[in-house]
Amino acid sequence: EFISNSAPQLRTPIAVVLSLDHAVESAPTSRDSQLRSRDLLDAARETANLSQQLLLLERAKTISPSSAMATFDLDAAFRTWETEFAQNEREDVKIRFVADSVVGIVTGDETMLREAIRNLIDNSLRHGGETLSQVVVETRRNGKVIEIEISDDGVGLSQEDLSAARERFRMIAPTSRSGLGISIAEAVAHGHGGELRLESLSPGLRIRFILPIATPPAA
């Protein structure tokens, strides 16, 4: 299934890489060759990124509440993510992490939760537009569920685009990325027995990652 799903998506970027490789070899001058080599490197990186995203999506689809049973400290993980994601490719955008309350020890797939949050932050950075100045990641315990909320002050999405954003490989605005970020996050949420909610703000976008992650019983 993975090969049948990924092959059509990889066909075009691979063709671009091969075309640029030929362009480098046939460049009339060393200057042209250098410029086309840069394009080739960028295309190769994007192809590698797409491959990684496809593999990540397949892994996310295998998660289930019964299998995601590793115990970890979500508050500690949250602080680690804050340090890791503070640096991003847009120097004009600040990423803030806010812990609304102490969540503590939970069970779940820490690695895939991290990847889901990373993809949602990347989604804001890629699609927030020139007005984007901050992305806020907030975690809280709300009754029997844990909510991780990613909100930004970018251009946001229309009601029509909110539905389209959930479609795999659907890109609302021109971008070099795969269009898989929200699909990956949604698969991770569903794998934990949770859900992903998208809400348009004025301005911006809010994505609520709702997870009924169980708290381990006391020893």
mmCIF file with all atom_site columns, C-alpha atoms in Angstrom:
data_model
loop_
_atom_site.group_PDB
_atom_site.id
_atom_site.type_symbol
_atom_site.label_atom_id
_atom_site.label_alt_id
_atom_site.label_comp_id
_atom_site.label_asym_id
_atom_site.label_entity_id
_atom_site.label_seq_id
_atom_site.pdbx_PDB_ins_code
_atom_site.Cartn_x
_atom_site.Cartn_y
_atom_site.Cartn_z
_atom_site.occupancy
_atom_site.B_iso_or_equiv
_atom_site.pdbx_formal_charge
_atom_site.auth_seq_id
_atom_site.auth_comp_id
_atom_site.auth_asym_id
_atom_site.auth_atom_id
_atom_site.pdbx_PDB_model_num
ATOM 1   C CA . GLU A 1 1   ? 0.000   0.000  0.000   1.00 0.00 ? 1   GLU A CA 1
ATOM 2   C CA . PHE A 1 2   ? 2.838   2.396  0.859   1.00 0.00 ? 2   PHE A CA 1
ATOM 3   C CA . ILE A 1 3   ? 4.451   1.918  -2.575  1.00 0.00 ? 3   ILE A CA 1
ATOM 4   C CA . SER A 1 4   ? 1.163   2.349  -4.435  1.00 0.00 ? 4   SER A CA 1
ATOM 5   C CA . ASN A 1 5   ? 0.345   5.528  -2.467  1.00 0.00 ? 5   ASN A CA 1
ATOM 6   C CA . SER A 1 6   ? 3.794   7.101  -2.632  1.00 0.00 ? 6   SER A CA 1
ATOM 7   C CA . ALA A 1 7   ? 4.889   6.259  -6.182  1.00 0.00 ? 7   ALA A CA 1
ATOM 8   C CA . PRO A 1 8   ? 2.577   8.784  -7.917  1.00 0.00 ? 8   PRO A CA 1
ATOM 9   C CA . GLN A 1 9   ? 3.639   11.531 -5.491  1.00 0.00 ? 9   GLN A CA 1
ATOM 10  C CA . LEU A 1 10  ? 7.354   10.863 -5.974  1.00 0.00 ? 10  LEU A CA 1
ATOM 11  C CA . ARG A 1 11  ? 7.211   10.550 -9.749  1.00 0.00 ? 11  ARG A CA 1
ATOM 12  C CA . THR A 1 12  ? 7.154   14.310 -10.462 1.00 0.00 ? 12  THR A CA 1
ATOM 13  C CA . PRO A 1 13  ? 9.890   15.430 -8.011  1.00 0.00 ? 13  PRO A CA 1
ATOM 14  C CA . ILE A 1 14  ? 12.161  12.607 -9.181  1.00 0.00 ? 14  ILE A CA 1
ATOM 15  C CA . ALA A 1 15  ? 11.579  13.680 -12.791 1.00 0.00 ? 15  ALA A CA 1
ATOM 16  C CA . VAL A 1 16  ? 12.534  17.253 -11.804 1.00 0.00 ? 16  VAL A CA 1
ATOM 17  C CA . VAL A 1 17  ? 15.773  16.020 -10.215 1.00 0.00 ? 17  VAL A CA 1
ATOM 18  C CA . LEU A 1 18  ? 16.675  14.019 -13.308 1.00 0.00 ? 18  LEU A CA 1
ATOM 19  C CA . SER A 1 19  ? 15.864  16.958 -15.568 1.00 0.00 ? 19  SER A CA 1
ATOM 20  C CA . LEU A 1 20  ? 18.033  19.325 -13.524 1.00 0.00 ? 20  LEU A CA 1
ATOM 21  C CA . ASP A 1 21  ? 20.852  16.783 -13.510 1.00 0.00 ? 21  ASP A CA 1
ATOM 22  C CA . HIS A 1 22  ? 20.801  16.829 -17.303 1.00 0.00 ? 22  HIS A CA 1
ATOM 23  C CA . ALA A 1 23  ? 20.634  20.645 -17.254 1.00 0.00 ? 23  ALA A CA 1
ATOM 24  C CA . VAL A 1 24  ? 23.781  20.790 -15.120 1.00 0.00 ? 24  VAL A CA 1
ATOM 25  C CA . GLU A 1 25  ? 25.672  18.521 -17.520 1.00 0.00 ? 25  GLU A CA 1
ATOM 26  C CA . SER A 1 26  ? 24.584  20.503 -20.586 1.00 0.00 ? 26  SER A CA 1
ATOM 27  C CA . ALA A 1 27  ? 25.076  23.980 -19.129 1.00 0.00 ? 27  ALA A CA 1
ATOM 28  C CA . PRO A 1 28  ? 26.885  26.235 -21.621 1.00 0.00 ? 28  PRO A CA 1
ATOM 29  C CA . THR A 1 29  ? 29.004  28.023 -19.014 1.00 0.00 ? 29  THR A CA 1
ATOM 30  C CA . SER A 1 30  ? 30.407  27.288 -15.563 1.00 0.00 ? 30  SER A CA 1
ATOM 31  C CA . ARG A 1 31  ? 28.168  30.042 -14.165 1.00 0.00 ? 31  ARG A CA 1
ATOM 32  C CA . ASP A 1 32  ? 25.055  28.378 -15.606 1.00 0.00 ? 32  ASP A CA 1
ATOM 33  C CA . SER A 1 33  ? 26.240  25.033 -14.283 1.00 0.00 ? 33  SER A CA 1
ATOM 34  C CA . GLN A 1 34  ? 26.651  26.496 -10.791 1.00 0.00 ? 34  GLN A CA 1
ATOM 35  C CA . LEU A 1 35  ? 23.165  28.013 -10.790 1.00 0.00 ? 35  LEU A CA 1
ATOM 36  C CA . ARG A 1 36  ? 21.555  24.813 -12.025 1.00 0.00 ? 36  ARG A CA 1
ATOM 37  C CA . SER A 1 37  ? 23.498  22.801 -9.457  1.00 0.00 ? 37  SER A CA 1
ATOM 38  C CA . ARG A 1 38  ? 21.885  24.862 -6.720  1.00 0.00 ? 38  ARG A CA 1
ATOM 39  C CA . ASP A 1 39  ? 18.462  24.191 -8.205  1.00 0.00 ? 39  ASP A CA 1
ATOM 40  C CA . LEU A 1 40  ? 19.333  20.508 -8.362  1.00 0.00 ? 40  LEU A CA 1
ATOM 41  C CA . LEU A 1 41  ? 20.342  20.471 -4.699  1.00 0.00 ? 41  LEU A CA 1
ATOM 42  C CA . ASP A 1 42  ? 17.096  22.221 -3.681  1.00 0.00 ? 42  ASP A CA 1
ATOM 43  C CA . ALA A 1 43  ? 15.032  19.743 -5.703  1.00 0.00 ? 43  ALA A CA 1
ATOM 44  C CA . ALA A 1 44  ? 16.887  16.789 -4.200  1.00 0.00 ? 44  ALA A CA 1
ATOM 45  C CA . ARG A 1 45  ? 16.244  18.122 -0.693  1.00 0.00 ? 45  ARG A CA 1
ATOM 46  C CA . GLU A 1 46  ? 12.539  18.562 -1.396  1.00 0.00 ? 46  GLU A CA 1
ATOM 47  C CA . THR A 1 47  ? 12.342  15.028 -2.801  1.00 0.00 ? 47  THR A CA 1
ATOM 48  C CA . ALA A 1 48  ? 14.058  13.677 0.305   1.00 0.00 ? 48  ALA A CA 1
ATOM 49  C CA . ASN A 1 49  ? 11.649  15.677 2.489   1.00 0.00 ? 49  ASN A CA 1
ATOM 50  C CA . LEU A 1 50  ? 8.644   14.263 0.647   1.00 0.00 ? 50  LEU A CA 1
ATOM 51  C CA . SER A 1 51  ? 9.987   10.721 1.078   1.00 0.00 ? 51  SER A CA 1
ATOM 52  C CA . GLN A 1 52  ? 10.434  11.289 4.802   1.00 0.00 ? 52  GLN A CA 1
ATOM 53  C CA . GLN A 1 53  ? 6.933   12.748 5.121   1.00 0.00 ? 53  GLN A CA 1
ATOM 54  C CA . LEU A 1 54  ? 5.407   9.784  3.309   1.00 0.00 ? 54  LEU A CA 1
ATOM 55  C CA . LEU A 1 55  ? 7.185   7.364  5.638   1.00 0.00 ? 55  LEU A CA 1
ATOM 56  C CA . LEU A 1 56  ? 6.123   9.428  8.642   1.00 0.00 ? 56  LEU A CA 1
ATOM 57  C CA . LEU A 1 57  ? 2.494   9.358  7.504   1.00 0.00 ? 57  LEU A CA 1
ATOM 58  C CA . GLU A 1 58  ? 2.619   5.579  7.109   1.00 0.00 ? 58  GLU A CA 1
ATOM 59  C CA . ARG A 1 59  ? 4.047   5.235  10.595  1.00 0.00 ? 59  ARG A CA 1
ATOM 60  C CA . ALA A 1 60  ? 1.403   7.577  12.023  1.00 0.00 ? 60  ALA A CA 1
ATOM 61  C CA . LYS A 1 61  ? -1.318  5.408  10.501  1.00 0.00 ? 61  LYS A CA 1
ATOM 62  C CA . THR A 1 62  ? -0.083  2.378  12.462  1.00 0.00 ? 62  THR A CA 1
ATOM 63  C CA . ILE A 1 63  ? -0.529  4.024  15.879  1.00 0.00 ? 63  ILE A CA 1
ATOM 64  C CA . SER A 1 64  ? -3.376  2.778  18.059  1.00 0.00 ? 64  SER A CA 1
ATOM 65  C CA . PRO A 1 65  ? -4.396  3.519  21.649  1.00 0.00 ? 65  PRO A CA 1
ATOM 66  C CA . SER A 1 66  ? -3.346  -0.017 22.586  1.00 0.00 ? 66  SER A CA 1
ATOM 67  C CA . SER A 1 67  ? 0.122   0.279  21.014  1.00 0.00 ? 67  SER A CA 1
ATOM 68  C CA . ALA A 1 68  ? 1.028   3.847  22.073  1.00 0.00 ? 68  ALA A CA 1
ATOM 69  C CA . MET A 1 69  ? 1.646   2.902  25.685  1.00 0.00 ? 69  MET A CA 1
ATOM 70  C CA . ALA A 1 70  ? 5.083   4.344  26.437  1.00 0.00 ? 70  ALA A CA 1
ATOM 71  C CA . THR A 1 71  ? 5.220   6.395  29.626  1.00 0.00 ? 71  THR A CA 1
ATOM 72  C CA . PHE A 1 72  ? 6.774   9.865  29.510  1.00 0.00 ? 72  PHE A CA 1
ATOM 73  C CA . ASP A 1 73  ? 6.639   13.272 31.159  1.00 0.00 ? 73  ASP A CA 1
ATOM 74  C CA . LEU A 1 74  ? 4.705   15.529 28.789  1.00 0.00 ? 74  LEU A CA 1
ATOM 75  C CA . ASP A 1 75  ? 5.801   18.687 30.613  1.00 0.00 ? 75  ASP A CA 1
ATOM 76  C CA . ALA A 1 76  ? 9.481   17.753 30.178  1.00 0.00 ? 76  ALA A CA 1
ATOM 77  C CA . ALA A 1 77  ? 8.865   16.856 26.538  1.00 0.00 ? 77  ALA A CA 1
ATOM 78  C CA . PHE A 1 78  ? 7.107   20.193 26.054  1.00 0.00 ? 78  PHE A CA 1
ATOM 79  C CA . ARG A 1 79  ? 10.161  22.071 27.373  1.00 0.00 ? 79  ARG A CA 1
ATOM 80  C CA . THR A 1 80  ? 12.438  20.070 25.073  1.00 0.00 ? 80  THR A CA 1
ATOM 81  C CA . TRP A 1 81  ? 10.248  20.863 22.064  1.00 0.00 ? 81  TRP A CA 1
ATOM 82  C CA . GLU A 1 82  ? 10.302  24.548 23.003  1.00 0.00 ? 82  GLU A CA 1
ATOM 83  C CA . THR A 1 83  ? 14.108  24.612 22.866  1.00 0.00 ? 83  THR A CA 1
ATOM 84  C CA . GLU A 1 84  ? 14.230  22.561 19.683  1.00 0.00 ? 84  GLU A CA 1
ATOM 85  C CA . PHE A 1 85  ? 11.613  24.494 17.731  1.00 0.00 ? 85  PHE A CA 1
ATOM 86  C CA . ALA A 1 86  ? 12.580  27.992 18.904  1.00 0.00 ? 86  ALA A CA 1
ATOM 87  C CA . GLN A 1 87  ? 14.926  28.328 15.932  1.00 0.00 ? 87  GLN A CA 1
ATOM 88  C CA . ASN A 1 88  ? 13.165  28.316 12.583  1.00 0.00 ? 88  ASN A CA 1
ATOM 89  C CA . GLU A 1 89  ? 13.753  29.378 9.012   1.00 0.00 ? 89  GLU A CA 1
ATOM 90  C CA . ARG A 1 90  ? 11.748  32.595 9.447   1.00 0.00 ? 90  ARG A CA 1
ATOM 91  C CA . GLU A 1 91  ? 13.664  34.970 11.675  1.00 0.00 ? 91  GLU A CA 1
ATOM 92  C CA . ASP A 1 92  ? 10.726  37.393 11.730  1.00 0.00 ? 92  ASP A CA 1
ATOM 93  C CA . VAL A 1 93  ? 8.461   34.844 13.426  1.00 0.00 ? 93  VAL A CA 1
ATOM 94  C CA . LYS A 1 94  ? 8.571   34.054 17.148  1.00 0.00 ? 94  LYS A CA 1
ATOM 95  C CA . ILE A 1 95  ? 7.545   30.594 18.355  1.00 0.00 ? 95  ILE A CA 1
ATOM 96  C CA . ARG A 1 96  ? 6.223   30.611 21.936  1.00 0.00 ? 96  ARG A CA 1
ATOM 97  C CA . PHE A 1 97  ? 5.383   27.639 24.145  1.00 0.00 ? 97  PHE A CA 1
ATOM 98  C CA . VAL A 1 98  ? 2.891   28.162 26.964  1.00 0.00 ? 98  VAL A CA 1
ATOM 99  C CA . ALA A 1 99  ? 2.130   25.541 29.637  1.00 0.00 ? 99  ALA A CA 1
ATOM 100 C CA . ASP A 1 100 ? -1.308  26.432 30.936  1.00 0.00 ? 100 ASP A CA 1
ATOM 101 C CA . SER A 1 101 ? -1.152  23.767 33.641  1.00 0.00 ? 101 SER A CA 1
ATOM 102 C CA . VAL A 1 102 ? 0.977   20.848 34.773  1.00 0.00 ? 102 VAL A CA 1
ATOM 103 C CA . VAL A 1 103 ? 0.079   17.772 32.737  1.00 0.00 ? 103 VAL A CA 1
ATOM 104 C CA . GLY A 1 104 ? 2.662   15.374 34.168  1.00 0.00 ? 104 GLY A CA 1
ATOM 105 C CA . ILE A 1 105 ? 3.287   11.717 33.368  1.00 0.00 ? 105 ILE A CA 1
ATOM 106 C CA . VAL A 1 106 ? 1.189   10.288 30.537  1.00 0.00 ? 106 VAL A CA 1
ATOM 107 C CA . THR A 1 107 ? 1.222   7.334  28.156  1.00 0.00 ? 107 THR A CA 1
ATOM 108 C CA . GLY A 1 108 ? 1.450   7.692  24.391  1.00 0.00 ? 108 GLY A CA 1
ATOM 109 C CA . ASP A 1 109 ? 3.877   7.821  21.475  1.00 0.00 ? 109 ASP A CA 1
ATOM 110 C CA . GLU A 1 110 ? 6.199   10.700 22.392  1.00 0.00 ? 110 GLU A CA 1
ATOM 111 C CA . THR A 1 111 ? 8.150   10.620 19.120  1.00 0.00 ? 111 THR A CA 1
ATOM 112 C CA . MET A 1 112 ? 5.061   10.823 16.934  1.00 0.00 ? 112 MET A CA 1
ATOM 113 C CA . LEU A 1 113 ? 3.501   13.520 19.109  1.00 0.00 ? 113 LEU A CA 1
ATOM 114 C CA . ARG A 1 114 ? 6.677   15.543 18.630  1.00 0.00 ? 114 ARG A CA 1
ATOM 115 C CA . GLU A 1 115 ? 6.513   15.028 14.856  1.00 0.00 ? 115 GLU A CA 1
ATOM 116 C CA . ALA A 1 116 ? 2.850   16.061 14.796  1.00 0.00 ? 116 ALA A CA 1
ATOM 117 C CA . ILE A 1 117 ? 3.603   19.310 16.642  1.00 0.00 ? 117 ILE A CA 1
ATOM 118 C CA . ARG A 1 118 ? 6.618   19.983 14.435  1.00 0.00 ? 118 ARG A CA 1
ATOM 119 C CA . ASN A 1 119 ? 4.482   19.545 11.325  1.00 0.00 ? 119 ASN A CA 1
ATOM 120 C CA . LEU A 1 120 ? 1.775   21.873 12.614  1.00 0.00 ? 120 LEU A CA 1
ATOM 121 C CA . ILE A 1 121 ? 4.345   24.566 13.440  1.00 0.00 ? 121 ILE A CA 1
ATOM 122 C CA . ASP A 1 122 ? 5.856   24.103 9.992   1.00 0.00 ? 122 ASP A CA 1
ATOM 123 C CA . ASN A 1 123 ? 2.361   24.426 8.512   1.00 0.00 ? 123 ASN A CA 1
ATOM 124 C CA . SER A 1 124 ? 1.964   27.846 10.151  1.00 0.00 ? 124 SER A CA 1
ATOM 125 C CA . LEU A 1 125 ? 5.403   28.982 9.012   1.00 0.00 ? 125 LEU A CA 1
ATOM 126 C CA . ARG A 1 126 ? 4.767   27.867 5.440   1.00 0.00 ? 126 ARG A CA 1
ATOM 127 C CA . HIS A 1 127 ? 1.218   29.133 5.032   1.00 0.00 ? 127 HIS A CA 1
ATOM 128 C CA . GLY A 1 128 ? 0.972   32.055 7.476   1.00 0.00 ? 128 GLY A CA 1
ATOM 129 C CA . GLY A 1 129 ? 1.979   34.607 4.878   1.00 0.00 ? 129 GLY A CA 1
ATOM 130 C CA . GLU A 1 130 ? 3.913   37.844 5.277   1.00 0.00 ? 130 GLU A CA 1
ATOM 131 C CA . THR A 1 131 ? 1.722   39.043 8.172   1.00 0.00 ? 131 THR A CA 1
ATOM 132 C CA . LEU A 1 132 ? 2.703   36.085 10.367  1.00 0.00 ? 132 LEU A CA 1
ATOM 133 C CA . SER A 1 133 ? 4.636   37.263 13.424  1.00 0.00 ? 133 SER A CA 1
ATOM 134 C CA . GLN A 1 134 ? 4.148   34.515 16.001  1.00 0.00 ? 134 GLN A CA 1
ATOM 135 C CA . VAL A 1 135 ? 3.137   30.887 16.513  1.00 0.00 ? 135 VAL A CA 1
ATOM 136 C CA . VAL A 1 136 ? 1.913   29.929 19.991  1.00 0.00 ? 136 VAL A CA 1
ATOM 137 C CA . VAL A 1 137 ? 1.928   26.316 21.207  1.00 0.00 ? 137 VAL A CA 1
ATOM 138 C CA . GLU A 1 138 ? -0.073  25.758 24.381  1.00 0.00 ? 138 GLU A CA 1
ATOM 139 C CA . THR A 1 139 ? -0.741  22.608 26.364  1.00 0.00 ? 139 THR A CA 1
ATOM 140 C CA . ARG A 1 140 ? -3.377  22.019 29.041  1.00 0.00 ? 140 ARG A CA 1
ATOM 141 C CA . ARG A 1 141 ? -5.283  19.246 30.746  1.00 0.00 ? 141 ARG A CA 1
ATOM 142 C CA . ASN A 1 142 ? -9.026  19.592 30.203  1.00 0.00 ? 142 ASN A CA 1
ATOM 143 C CA . GLY A 1 143 ? -10.873 16.960 32.188  1.00 0.00 ? 143 GLY A CA 1
ATOM 144 C CA . LYS A 1 144 ? -9.943  13.553 30.809  1.00 0.00 ? 144 LYS A CA 1
ATOM 145 C CA . VAL A 1 145 ? -8.208  14.881 27.704  1.00 0.00 ? 145 VAL A CA 1
ATOM 146 C CA . ILE A 1 146 ? -5.028  16.770 26.950  1.00 0.00 ? 146 ILE A CA 1
ATOM 147 C CA . GLU A 1 147 ? -5.223  19.675 24.534  1.00 0.00 ? 147 GLU A CA 1
ATOM 148 C CA . ILE A 1 148 ? -2.246  20.934 22.562  1.00 0.00 ? 148 ILE A CA 1
ATOM 149 C CA . GLU A 1 149 ? -3.192  24.102 20.719  1.00 0.00 ? 149 GLU A CA 1
ATOM 150 C CA . ILE A 1 150 ? -1.166  25.655 17.895  1.00 0.00 ? 150 ILE A CA 1
ATOM 151 C CA . SER A 1 151 ? -2.337  29.136 16.903  1.00 0.00 ? 151 SER A CA 1
ATOM 152 C CA . ASP A 1 152 ? -0.855  31.832 14.707  1.00 0.00 ? 152 ASP A CA 1
ATOM 153 C CA . ASP A 1 153 ? -1.617  35.366 13.568  1.00 0.00 ? 153 ASP A CA 1
ATOM 154 C CA . GLY A 1 154 ? -1.092  34.715 9.874   1.00 0.00 ? 154 GLY A CA 1
ATOM 155 C CA . VAL A 1 155 ? -3.503  35.000 6.966   1.00 0.00 ? 155 VAL A CA 1
ATOM 156 C CA . GLY A 1 156 ? -5.653  32.106 8.183   1.00 0.00 ? 156 GLY A CA 1
ATOM 157 C CA . LEU A 1 157 ? -8.013  29.994 6.063   1.00 0.00 ? 157 LEU A CA 1
ATOM 158 C CA . SER A 1 158 ? -11.503 30.435 4.695   1.00 0.00 ? 158 SER A CA 1
ATOM 159 C CA . GLN A 1 159 ? -14.205 27.930 5.701   1.00 0.00 ? 159 GLN A CA 1
ATOM 160 C CA . GLU A 1 160 ? -13.800 26.217 2.322   1.00 0.00 ? 160 GLU A CA 1
ATOM 161 C CA . ASP A 1 161 ? -10.048 25.964 2.768   1.00 0.00 ? 161 ASP A CA 1
ATOM 162 C CA . LEU A 1 162 ? -10.429 24.522 6.278   1.00 0.00 ? 162 LEU A CA 1
ATOM 163 C CA . SER A 1 163 ? -11.931 21.376 4.748   1.00 0.00 ? 163 SER A CA 1
ATOM 164 C CA . ALA A 1 164 ? -9.462  21.277 1.878   1.00 0.00 ? 164 ALA A CA 1
ATOM 165 C CA . ALA A 1 165 ? -6.526  21.529 4.297   1.00 0.00 ? 165 ALA A CA 1
ATOM 166 C CA . ARG A 1 166 ? -7.326  18.033 5.589   1.00 0.00 ? 166 ARG A CA 1
ATOM 167 C CA . GLU A 1 167 ? -6.981  16.491 2.133   1.00 0.00 ? 167 GLU A CA 1
ATOM 168 C CA . ARG A 1 168 ? -3.743  14.616 1.664   1.00 0.00 ? 168 ARG A CA 1
ATOM 169 C CA . PHE A 1 169 ? -1.308  16.379 -0.721  1.00 0.00 ? 169 PHE A CA 1
ATOM 170 C CA . ARG A 1 170 ? -3.724  19.325 -1.042  1.00 0.00 ? 170 ARG A CA 1
ATOM 171 C CA . MET A 1 171 ? -1.813  22.614 -0.843  1.00 0.00 ? 171 MET A CA 1
ATOM 172 C CA . ILE A 1 172 ? -3.946  25.695 -0.232  1.00 0.00 ? 172 ILE A CA 1
ATOM 173 C CA . ALA A 1 173 ? -1.221  28.103 -1.327  1.00 0.00 ? 173 ALA A CA 1
ATOM 174 C CA . PRO A 1 174 ? 1.836   27.628 -3.546  1.00 0.00 ? 174 PRO A CA 1
ATOM 175 C CA . THR A 1 175 ? 4.622   25.974 -1.571  1.00 0.00 ? 175 THR A CA 1
ATOM 176 C CA . SER A 1 176 ? 7.522   23.634 -2.102  1.00 0.00 ? 176 SER A CA 1
ATOM 177 C CA . ARG A 1 177 ? 6.370   21.382 0.745   1.00 0.00 ? 177 ARG A CA 1
ATOM 178 C CA . SER A 1 178 ? 4.441   18.140 0.474   1.00 0.00 ? 178 SER A CA 1
ATOM 179 C CA . GLY A 1 179 ? 1.053   19.187 1.852   1.00 0.00 ? 179 GLY A CA 1
ATOM 180 C CA . LEU A 1 180 ? 1.148   16.275 4.315   1.00 0.00 ? 180 LEU A CA 1
ATOM 181 C CA . GLY A 1 181 ? 1.654   18.148 7.596   1.00 0.00 ? 181 GLY A CA 1
ATOM 182 C CA . ILE A 1 182 ? -1.980  18.277 8.725   1.00 0.00 ? 182 ILE A CA 1
ATOM 183 C CA . SER A 1 183 ? -2.619  14.730 7.479   1.00 0.00 ? 183 SER A CA 1
ATOM 184 C CA . ILE A 1 184 ? 0.276   13.462 9.600   1.00 0.00 ? 184 ILE A CA 1
ATOM 185 C CA . ALA A 1 185 ? -0.920  15.341 12.695  1.00 0.00 ? 185 ALA A CA 1
ATOM 186 C CA . GLU A 1 186 ? -4.477  14.111 12.194  1.00 0.00 ? 186 GLU A CA 1
ATOM 187 C CA . ALA A 1 187 ? -3.295  10.498 11.842  1.00 0.00 ? 187 ALA A CA 1
ATOM 188 C CA . VAL A 1 188 ? -1.308  10.830 15.082  1.00 0.00 ? 188 VAL A CA 1
ATOM 189 C CA . ALA A 1 189 ? -4.335  12.266 16.886  1.00 0.00 ? 189 ALA A CA 1
ATOM 190 C CA . HIS A 1 190 ? -6.632  9.519  15.609  1.00 0.00 ? 190 HIS A CA 1
ATOM 191 C CA . GLY A 1 191 ? -4.040  6.883  16.515  1.00 0.00 ? 191 GLY A CA 1
ATOM 192 C CA . HIS A 1 192 ? -4.232  8.047  20.125  1.00 0.00 ? 192 HIS A CA 1
ATOM 193 C CA . GLY A 1 193 ? -8.024  7.966  20.047  1.00 0.00 ? 193 GLY A CA 1
ATOM 194 C CA . GLY A 1 194 ? -8.198  11.748 19.714  1.00 0.00 ? 194 GLY A CA 1
ATOM 195 C CA . GLU A 1 195 ? -9.016  14.318 17.071  1.00 0.00 ? 195 GLU A CA 1
ATOM 196 C CA . LEU A 1 196 ? -7.676  17.361 15.278  1.00 0.00 ? 196 LEU A CA 1
ATOM 197 C CA . ARG A 1 197 ? -9.795  20.517 15.041  1.00 0.00 ? 197 ARG A CA 1
ATOM 198 C CA . LEU A 1 198 ? -9.127  23.468 12.744  1.00 0.00 ? 198 LEU A CA 1
ATOM 199 C CA . GLU A 1 199 ? -10.574 26.889 13.455  1.00 0.00 ? 199 GLU A CA 1
ATOM 200 C CA . SER A 1 200 ? -10.200 30.107 11.491  1.00 0.00 ? 200 SER A CA 1
ATOM 201 C CA . LEU A 1 201 ? -9.308  33.178 13.537  1.00 0.00 ? 201 LEU A CA 1
ATOM 202 C CA . SER A 1 202 ? -9.357  36.868 12.657  1.00 0.00 ? 202 SER A CA 1
ATOM 203 C CA . PRO A 1 203 ? -6.582  36.861 11.759  1.00 0.00 ? 203 PRO A CA 1
ATOM 204 C CA . GLY A 1 204 ? -4.833  33.513 11.858  1.00 0.00 ? 204 GLY A CA 1
ATOM 205 C CA . LEU A 1 205 ? -5.494  29.829 12.362  1.00 0.00 ? 205 LEU A CA 1
ATOM 206 C CA . ARG A 1 206 ? -5.971  27.671 15.455  1.00 0.00 ? 206 ARG A CA 1
ATOM 207 C CA . ILE A 1 207 ? -5.377  23.914 15.418  1.00 0.00 ? 207 ILE A CA 1
ATOM 208 C CA . ARG A 1 208 ? -6.431  21.966 18.494  1.00 0.00 ? 208 ARG A CA 1
ATOM 209 C CA . PHE A 1 209 ? -4.794  18.609 19.031  1.00 0.00 ? 209 PHE A CA 1
ATOM 210 C CA . ILE A 1 210 ? -7.109  16.765 21.455  1.00 0.00 ? 210 ILE A CA 1
ATOM 211 C CA . LEU A 1 211 ? -5.741  13.573 23.033  1.00 0.00 ? 211 LEU A CA 1
ATOM 212 C CA . PRO A 1 212 ? -7.299  11.279 25.620  1.00 0.00 ? 212 PRO A CA 1
ATOM 213 C CA . ILE A 1 213 ? -3.822  10.199 26.721  1.00 0.00 ? 213 ILE A CA 1
ATOM 214 C CA . ALA A 1 214 ? -4.162  8.044  29.792  1.00 0.00 ? 214 ALA A CA 1
ATOM 215 C CA . THR A 1 215 ? -2.413  8.934  33.018  1.00 0.00 ? 215 THR A CA 1
ATOM 216 C CA . PRO A 1 216 ? -0.553  5.855  34.318  1.00 0.00 ? 216 PRO A CA 1
ATOM 217 C CA . PRO A 1 217 ? -2.062  4.373  37.488  1.00 0.00 ? 217 PRO A CA 1
ATOM 218 C CA . ALA A 1 218 ? -0.276  5.159  40.735  1.00 0.00 ? 218 ALA A CA 1
ATOM 219 C CA . ALA A 1 219 ? 2.201   2.513  41.854  1.00 0.00 ? 219 ALA A CA 1
#
